[in-house]
Short mmCIF file of C-alpha atoms and ligand atoms in Angstrom, two decimals:
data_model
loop_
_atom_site.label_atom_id
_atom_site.label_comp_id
_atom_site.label_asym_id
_atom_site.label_seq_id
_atom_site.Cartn_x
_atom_site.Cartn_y
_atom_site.Cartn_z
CA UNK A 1 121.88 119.66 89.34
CA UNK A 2 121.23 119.47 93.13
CA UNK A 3 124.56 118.20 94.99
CA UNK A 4 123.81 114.02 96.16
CA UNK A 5 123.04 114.39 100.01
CA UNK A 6 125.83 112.55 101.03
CA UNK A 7 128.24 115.85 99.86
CA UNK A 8 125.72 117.95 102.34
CA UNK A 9 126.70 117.04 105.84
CA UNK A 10 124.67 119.88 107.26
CA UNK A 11 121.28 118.12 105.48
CA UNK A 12 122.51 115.04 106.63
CA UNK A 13 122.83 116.12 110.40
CA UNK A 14 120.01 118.29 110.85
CA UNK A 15 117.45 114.90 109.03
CA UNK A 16 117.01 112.00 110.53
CA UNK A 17 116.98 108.99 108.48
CA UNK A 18 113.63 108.35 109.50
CA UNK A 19 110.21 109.54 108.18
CA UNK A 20 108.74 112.68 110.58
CA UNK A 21 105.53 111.17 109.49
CA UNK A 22 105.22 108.45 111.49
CA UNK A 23 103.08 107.20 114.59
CA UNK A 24 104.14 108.19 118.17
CA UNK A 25 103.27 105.76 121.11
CA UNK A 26 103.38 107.69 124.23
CA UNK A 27 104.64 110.94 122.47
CA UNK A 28 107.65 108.98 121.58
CA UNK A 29 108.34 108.22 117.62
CA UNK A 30 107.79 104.84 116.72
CA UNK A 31 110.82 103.36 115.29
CA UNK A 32 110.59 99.96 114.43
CA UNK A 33 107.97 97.24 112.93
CA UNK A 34 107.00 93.76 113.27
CA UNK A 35 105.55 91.94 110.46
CA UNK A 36 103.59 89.16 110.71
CA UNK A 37 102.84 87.15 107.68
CA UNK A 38 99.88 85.02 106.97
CA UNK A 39 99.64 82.87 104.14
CA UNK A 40 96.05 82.33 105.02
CA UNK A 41 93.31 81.24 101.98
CA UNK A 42 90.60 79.86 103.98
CA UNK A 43 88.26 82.44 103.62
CA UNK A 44 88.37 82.20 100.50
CA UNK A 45 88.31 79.79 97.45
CA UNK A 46 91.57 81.25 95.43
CA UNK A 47 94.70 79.42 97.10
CA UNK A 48 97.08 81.86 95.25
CA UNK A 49 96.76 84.30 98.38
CA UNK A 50 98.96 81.51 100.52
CA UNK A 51 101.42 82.86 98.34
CA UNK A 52 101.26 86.62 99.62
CA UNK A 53 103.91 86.68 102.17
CA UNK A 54 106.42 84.74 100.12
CA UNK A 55 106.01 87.57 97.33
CA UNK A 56 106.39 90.28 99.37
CA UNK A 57 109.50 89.43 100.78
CA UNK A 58 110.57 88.52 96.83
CA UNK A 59 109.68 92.43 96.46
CA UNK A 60 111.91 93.10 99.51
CA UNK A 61 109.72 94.62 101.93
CA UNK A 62 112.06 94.06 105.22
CA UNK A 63 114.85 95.56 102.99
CA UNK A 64 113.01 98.36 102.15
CA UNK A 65 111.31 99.54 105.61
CA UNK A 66 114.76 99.69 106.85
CA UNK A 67 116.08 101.51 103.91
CA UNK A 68 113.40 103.75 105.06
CA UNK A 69 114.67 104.07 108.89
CA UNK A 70 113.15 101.69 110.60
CA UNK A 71 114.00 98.43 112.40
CA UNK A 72 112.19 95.20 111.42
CA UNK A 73 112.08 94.40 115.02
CA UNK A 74 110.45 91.00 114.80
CA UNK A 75 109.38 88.79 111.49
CA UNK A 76 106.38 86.34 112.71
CA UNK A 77 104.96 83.60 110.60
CA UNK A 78 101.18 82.69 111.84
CA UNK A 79 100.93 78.62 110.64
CA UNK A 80 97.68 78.16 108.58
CA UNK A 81 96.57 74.59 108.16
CA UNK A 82 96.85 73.77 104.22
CA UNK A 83 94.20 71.24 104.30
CA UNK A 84 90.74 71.49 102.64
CA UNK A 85 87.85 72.59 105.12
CA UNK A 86 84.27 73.07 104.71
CA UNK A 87 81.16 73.98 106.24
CA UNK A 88 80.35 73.00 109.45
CA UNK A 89 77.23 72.05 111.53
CA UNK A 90 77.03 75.42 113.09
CA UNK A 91 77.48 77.97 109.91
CA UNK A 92 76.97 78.53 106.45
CA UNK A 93 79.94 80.03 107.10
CA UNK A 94 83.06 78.07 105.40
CA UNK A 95 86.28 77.25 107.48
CA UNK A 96 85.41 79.09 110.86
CA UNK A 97 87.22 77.04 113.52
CA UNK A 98 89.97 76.84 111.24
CA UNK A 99 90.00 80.77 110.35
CA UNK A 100 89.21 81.15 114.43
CA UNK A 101 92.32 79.30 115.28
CA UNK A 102 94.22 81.39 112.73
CA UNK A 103 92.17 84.43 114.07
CA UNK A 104 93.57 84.05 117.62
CA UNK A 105 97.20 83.51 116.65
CA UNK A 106 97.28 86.78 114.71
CA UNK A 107 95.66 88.77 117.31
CA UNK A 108 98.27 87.70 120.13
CA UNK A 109 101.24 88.26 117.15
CA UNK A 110 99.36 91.94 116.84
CA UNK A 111 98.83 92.83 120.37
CA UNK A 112 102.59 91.96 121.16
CA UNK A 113 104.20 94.18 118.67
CA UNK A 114 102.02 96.84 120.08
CA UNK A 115 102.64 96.39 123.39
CA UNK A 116 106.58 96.16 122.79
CA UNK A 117 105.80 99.44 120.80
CA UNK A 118 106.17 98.76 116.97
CA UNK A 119 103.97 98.75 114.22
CA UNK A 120 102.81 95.60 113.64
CA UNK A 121 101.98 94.86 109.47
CA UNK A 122 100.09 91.69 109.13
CA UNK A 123 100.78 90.65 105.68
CA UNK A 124 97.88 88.44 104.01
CA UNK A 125 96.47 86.51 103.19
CA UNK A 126 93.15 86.91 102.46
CA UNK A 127 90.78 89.39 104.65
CA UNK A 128 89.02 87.15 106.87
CA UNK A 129 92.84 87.42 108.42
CA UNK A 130 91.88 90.96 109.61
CA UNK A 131 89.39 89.38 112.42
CA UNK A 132 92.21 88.59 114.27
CA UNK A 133 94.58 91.83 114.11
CA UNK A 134 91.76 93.98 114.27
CA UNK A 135 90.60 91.58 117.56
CA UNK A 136 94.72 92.13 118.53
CA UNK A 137 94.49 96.04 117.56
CA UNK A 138 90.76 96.11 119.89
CA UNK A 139 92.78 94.34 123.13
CA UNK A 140 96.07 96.57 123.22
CA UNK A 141 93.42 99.82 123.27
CA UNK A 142 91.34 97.95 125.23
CA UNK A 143 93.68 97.41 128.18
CA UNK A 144 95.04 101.25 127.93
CA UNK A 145 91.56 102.69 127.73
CA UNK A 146 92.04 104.17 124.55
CA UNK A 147 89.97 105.35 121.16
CA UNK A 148 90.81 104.33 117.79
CA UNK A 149 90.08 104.39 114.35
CA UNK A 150 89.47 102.07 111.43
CA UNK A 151 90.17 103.01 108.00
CA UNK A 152 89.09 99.86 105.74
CA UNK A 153 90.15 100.73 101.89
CA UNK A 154 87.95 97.57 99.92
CA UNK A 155 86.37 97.47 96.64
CA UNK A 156 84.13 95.29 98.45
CA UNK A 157 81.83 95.87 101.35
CA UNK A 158 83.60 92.46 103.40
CA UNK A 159 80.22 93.03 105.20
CA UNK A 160 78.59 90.17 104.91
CA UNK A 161 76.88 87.88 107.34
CA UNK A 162 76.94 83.55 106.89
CA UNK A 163 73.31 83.99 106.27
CA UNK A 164 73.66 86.50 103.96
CA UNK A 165 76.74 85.63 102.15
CA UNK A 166 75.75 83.49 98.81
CA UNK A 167 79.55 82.33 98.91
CA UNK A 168 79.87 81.29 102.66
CA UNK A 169 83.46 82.59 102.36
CA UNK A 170 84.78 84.46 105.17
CA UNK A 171 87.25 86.93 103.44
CA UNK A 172 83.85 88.44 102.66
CA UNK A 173 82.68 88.93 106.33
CA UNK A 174 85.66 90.40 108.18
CA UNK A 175 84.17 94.48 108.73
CA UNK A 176 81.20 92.45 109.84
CA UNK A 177 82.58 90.49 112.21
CA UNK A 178 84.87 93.04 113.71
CA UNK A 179 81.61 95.31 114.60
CA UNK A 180 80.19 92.24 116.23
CA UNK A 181 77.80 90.61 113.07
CA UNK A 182 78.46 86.75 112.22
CA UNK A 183 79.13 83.62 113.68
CA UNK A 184 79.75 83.85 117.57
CA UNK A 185 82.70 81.30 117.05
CA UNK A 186 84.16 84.73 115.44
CA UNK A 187 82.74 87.78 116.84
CA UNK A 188 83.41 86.63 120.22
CA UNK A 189 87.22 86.03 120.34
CA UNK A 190 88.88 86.90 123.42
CA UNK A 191 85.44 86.92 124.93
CA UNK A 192 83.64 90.28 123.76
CA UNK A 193 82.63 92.13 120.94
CA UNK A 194 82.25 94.40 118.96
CA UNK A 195 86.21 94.74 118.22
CA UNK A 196 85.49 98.18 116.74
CA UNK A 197 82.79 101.13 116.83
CA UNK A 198 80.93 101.60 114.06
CA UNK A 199 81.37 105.39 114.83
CA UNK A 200 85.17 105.09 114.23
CA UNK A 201 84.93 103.30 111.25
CA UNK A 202 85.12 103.96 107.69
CA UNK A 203 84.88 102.25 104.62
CA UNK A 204 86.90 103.52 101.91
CA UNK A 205 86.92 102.94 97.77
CA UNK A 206 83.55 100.19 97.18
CA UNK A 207 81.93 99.82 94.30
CA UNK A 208 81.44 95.94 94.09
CA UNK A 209 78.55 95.05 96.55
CA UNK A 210 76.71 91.98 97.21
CA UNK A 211 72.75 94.00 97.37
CA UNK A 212 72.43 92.66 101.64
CA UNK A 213 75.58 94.18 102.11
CA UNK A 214 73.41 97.71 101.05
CA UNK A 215 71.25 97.11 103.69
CA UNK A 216 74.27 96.08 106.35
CA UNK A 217 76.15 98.89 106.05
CA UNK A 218 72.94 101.27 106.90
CA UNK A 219 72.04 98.88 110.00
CA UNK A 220 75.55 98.82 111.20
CA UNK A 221 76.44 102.39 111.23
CA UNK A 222 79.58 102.17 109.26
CA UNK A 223 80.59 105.69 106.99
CA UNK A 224 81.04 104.69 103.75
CA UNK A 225 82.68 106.56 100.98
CA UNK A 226 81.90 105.00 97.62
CA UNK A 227 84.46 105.14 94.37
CA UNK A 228 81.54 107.80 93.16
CA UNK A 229 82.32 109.96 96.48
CA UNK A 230 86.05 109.86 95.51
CA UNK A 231 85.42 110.93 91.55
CA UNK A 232 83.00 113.99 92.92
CA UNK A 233 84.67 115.04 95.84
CA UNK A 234 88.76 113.78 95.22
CA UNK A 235 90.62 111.70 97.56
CA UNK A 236 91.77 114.14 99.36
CA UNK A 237 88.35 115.52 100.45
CA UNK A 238 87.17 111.82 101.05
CA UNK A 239 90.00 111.46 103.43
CA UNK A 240 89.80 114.76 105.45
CA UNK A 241 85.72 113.47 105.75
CA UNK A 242 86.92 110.14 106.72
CA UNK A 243 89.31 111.40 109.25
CA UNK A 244 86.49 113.14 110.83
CA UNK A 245 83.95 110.44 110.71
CA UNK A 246 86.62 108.38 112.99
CA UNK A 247 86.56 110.80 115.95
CA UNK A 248 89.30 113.65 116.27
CA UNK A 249 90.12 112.06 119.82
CA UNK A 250 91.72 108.81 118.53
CA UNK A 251 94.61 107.70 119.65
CA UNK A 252 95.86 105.65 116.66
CA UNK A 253 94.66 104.09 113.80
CA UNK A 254 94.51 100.70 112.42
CA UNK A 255 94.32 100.50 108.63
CA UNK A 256 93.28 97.54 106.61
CA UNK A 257 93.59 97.97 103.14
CA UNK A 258 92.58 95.59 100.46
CA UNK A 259 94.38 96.10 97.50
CA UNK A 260 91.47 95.10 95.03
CA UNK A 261 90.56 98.99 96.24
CA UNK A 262 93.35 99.68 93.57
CA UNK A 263 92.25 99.25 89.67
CA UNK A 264 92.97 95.95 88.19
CA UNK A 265 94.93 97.91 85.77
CA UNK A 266 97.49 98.86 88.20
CA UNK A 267 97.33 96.15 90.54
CA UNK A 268 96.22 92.84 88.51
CA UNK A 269 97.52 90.66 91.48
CA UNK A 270 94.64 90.07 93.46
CA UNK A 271 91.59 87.41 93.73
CA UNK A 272 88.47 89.57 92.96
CA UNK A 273 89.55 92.31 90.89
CA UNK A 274 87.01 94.76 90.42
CA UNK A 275 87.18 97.65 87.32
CA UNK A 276 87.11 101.22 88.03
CA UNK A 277 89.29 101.22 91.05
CA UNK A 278 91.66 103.87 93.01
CA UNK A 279 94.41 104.82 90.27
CA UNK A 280 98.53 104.73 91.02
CA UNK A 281 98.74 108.21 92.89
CA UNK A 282 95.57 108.14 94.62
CA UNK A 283 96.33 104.92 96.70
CA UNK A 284 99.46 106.76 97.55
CA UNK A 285 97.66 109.86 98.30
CA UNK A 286 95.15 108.06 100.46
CA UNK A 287 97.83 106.51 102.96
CA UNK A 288 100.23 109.59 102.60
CA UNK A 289 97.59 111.27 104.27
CA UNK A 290 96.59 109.05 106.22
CA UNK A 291 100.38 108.99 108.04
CA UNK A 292 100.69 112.61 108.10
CA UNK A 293 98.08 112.82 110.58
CA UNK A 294 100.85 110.51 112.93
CA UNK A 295 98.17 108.37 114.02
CA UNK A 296 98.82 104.84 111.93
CA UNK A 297 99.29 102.62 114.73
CA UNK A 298 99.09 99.21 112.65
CA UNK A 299 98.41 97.99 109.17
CA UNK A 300 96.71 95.06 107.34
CA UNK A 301 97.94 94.40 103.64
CA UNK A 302 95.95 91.77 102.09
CA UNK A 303 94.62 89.50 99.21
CA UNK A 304 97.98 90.01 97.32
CA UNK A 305 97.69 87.02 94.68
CA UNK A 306 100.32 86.34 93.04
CA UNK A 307 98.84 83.35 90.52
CA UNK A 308 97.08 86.20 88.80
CA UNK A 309 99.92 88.90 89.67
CA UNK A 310 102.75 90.24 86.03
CA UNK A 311 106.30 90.11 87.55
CA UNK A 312 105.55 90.37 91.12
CA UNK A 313 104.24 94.13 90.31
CA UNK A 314 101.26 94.17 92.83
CA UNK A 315 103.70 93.13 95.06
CA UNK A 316 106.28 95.70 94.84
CA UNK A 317 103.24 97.96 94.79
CA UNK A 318 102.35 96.88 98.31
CA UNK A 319 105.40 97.57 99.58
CA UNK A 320 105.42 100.80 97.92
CA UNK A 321 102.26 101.44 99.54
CA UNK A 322 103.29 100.18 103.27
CA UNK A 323 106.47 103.08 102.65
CA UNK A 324 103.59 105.34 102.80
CA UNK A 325 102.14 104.67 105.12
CA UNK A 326 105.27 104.52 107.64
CA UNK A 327 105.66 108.23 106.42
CA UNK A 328 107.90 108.57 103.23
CA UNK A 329 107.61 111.52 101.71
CA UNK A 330 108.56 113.08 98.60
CA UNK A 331 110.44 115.81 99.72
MN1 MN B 1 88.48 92.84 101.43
#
């Protein structure tokens, strides 16, 4: 049996307690996180998300990112109005000023912990919440001139437009917004769009598309990588692919994952579960990856829902999942 570390003090002094695998701002290792939490349901029509944030820090998740090395620097809750909205007027859209409102809070919580050098991890939620971190993510690389990369994991193409959205929920527009498709109200916070290239953007792990989104994922430029690219070619090769398609001269990279991209077997509690999903190890594969390259620069973890989760499991997966992406490692 292999001696405990603690009876190693040599192992102990050359390691750090922290992850090698982690993002570097400046050349310098990032060693701290903020997390912002956003009980947000508006884009949406399952309230159950509200209760995201609440069950991850039930599974721990401050706890265990510092049990990994790294200081919570700052825990932000974004307010989301609990009231019932509609359409408007303007958009077949549902909730937009409200979700804009929401939209802008989150992307000043984002760009902060950037700019005071941490990760930010905005915890959801459902998607429509990654208009505004992607919007805070597009500002803190806008100011420093910078290239970046977006790595959206999604059973679901989130690619919809209000016109072409049978739903008029936002949580199914987000990717669309954030490459500068949908209501203006949305697409044009902080006064410009597109948030994102299309070049340096990929969509990782759909299967489950509406048939415009087809069309809208051609027009916008987008690379996608379907669940039947992953079975032929292996996550592995997906990701490598991926990685390229985002441009080799990125700075960082902001990753949104939905965790509906997971099978419904593993992860049962989310809103729009969706069969024939990423397995156990491969979601870990995909983000282990992912933070070897040193480049994860901020992370979205959304539509966590615990109504439909079994003992707060799909929560304790996220946080599982948000370990690997911050860099721990098996050995
Ligand atoms: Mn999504």
């Amino acid at each position: 049996m292999l001696a405990p570390e603690t009876k190693n003090p040599d192992k102990g002094a050359e390691k750090s307690a922290q992850p090698e695998n982690v993002a570097r701002a400046g050349g310098k290792k990032i060693d701290s996180v903020t997390l912002i939490y956003v009980p947000l349901h508006l884009g949406g029509s399952h309230r159950g998300v509200s209760m995201g944030p609440a069950a991850m820090r039930v599974a721990e998740l401050p706890e265990s990112i510092e049990a990994l090395g790294f200081k919570v620097a700052d825990e932000v809750d974004i307010p989301v109005p609990y009231s019932v909205c509609w359409w408007d007027k303007q958009s077949p859209a549902k909730c937009v000023p409200e979700i804009g409102q929401v939209s802008l809070d989150v992307a000043a919580a984002v760009e902060k912990a950037m700019a005071a050098g941490t990760i930010p991890i905005t915890i959801g939620g459902d998607h429509s919440l990654a208009i505004g971190s992607i919007a805070g993510v597009s500002n803190y690389y806008r100011k420093l001139n910078e290239k970046w990369g977006l790595f959206w994991f999604d059973a679901h193409g989130d690619i919809n437009t209000p016109e072409s959205s049978g739903s008029g929920n936002v949580h199914g527009m987000p990717l669309a917004v954030s490459l500068g498709t949908g209501d203006k109200r949305l697409t044009d916070l902080l006064g410009y769009s597109p948030k994102v290239s299309p070049n340096r953007s990929v969509l990782i792990g759909i299967r489950d598309l509406d048939p415009p989104e087809r069309e809208l994922i051609d027009q916008t430029g987008i690379t996608p990588f379907t669940i039947r690219d992953i079975d032929h070619l292996g996550l592995g090769r997906v990701t490598d692919l991926a990685l390229g398609a985002c441009g080799s001269d990125s700075t960082g990279l902001h990753v949104s994952f939905d965790i509906d991209v997971i099978d419904p077997d593993v992860a049962p509690g989310v809103s729009t579960p969706s069969r024939g999903g990423l397995n156990y190890r491969e979601s870990h594969l995909a983000l282990t990856l992912l933070a070897e390259t040193q480049l994860i620069r901020s992370i979205d973890i959304v539509e966590l829902n615990p109504a439909n989760d079994i003992k707060n499991s799909t929560a304790k997966l996220a946080v599982e999942l948000i370990l690997s992406c911050l860099g721990q490692r098996i050995l």
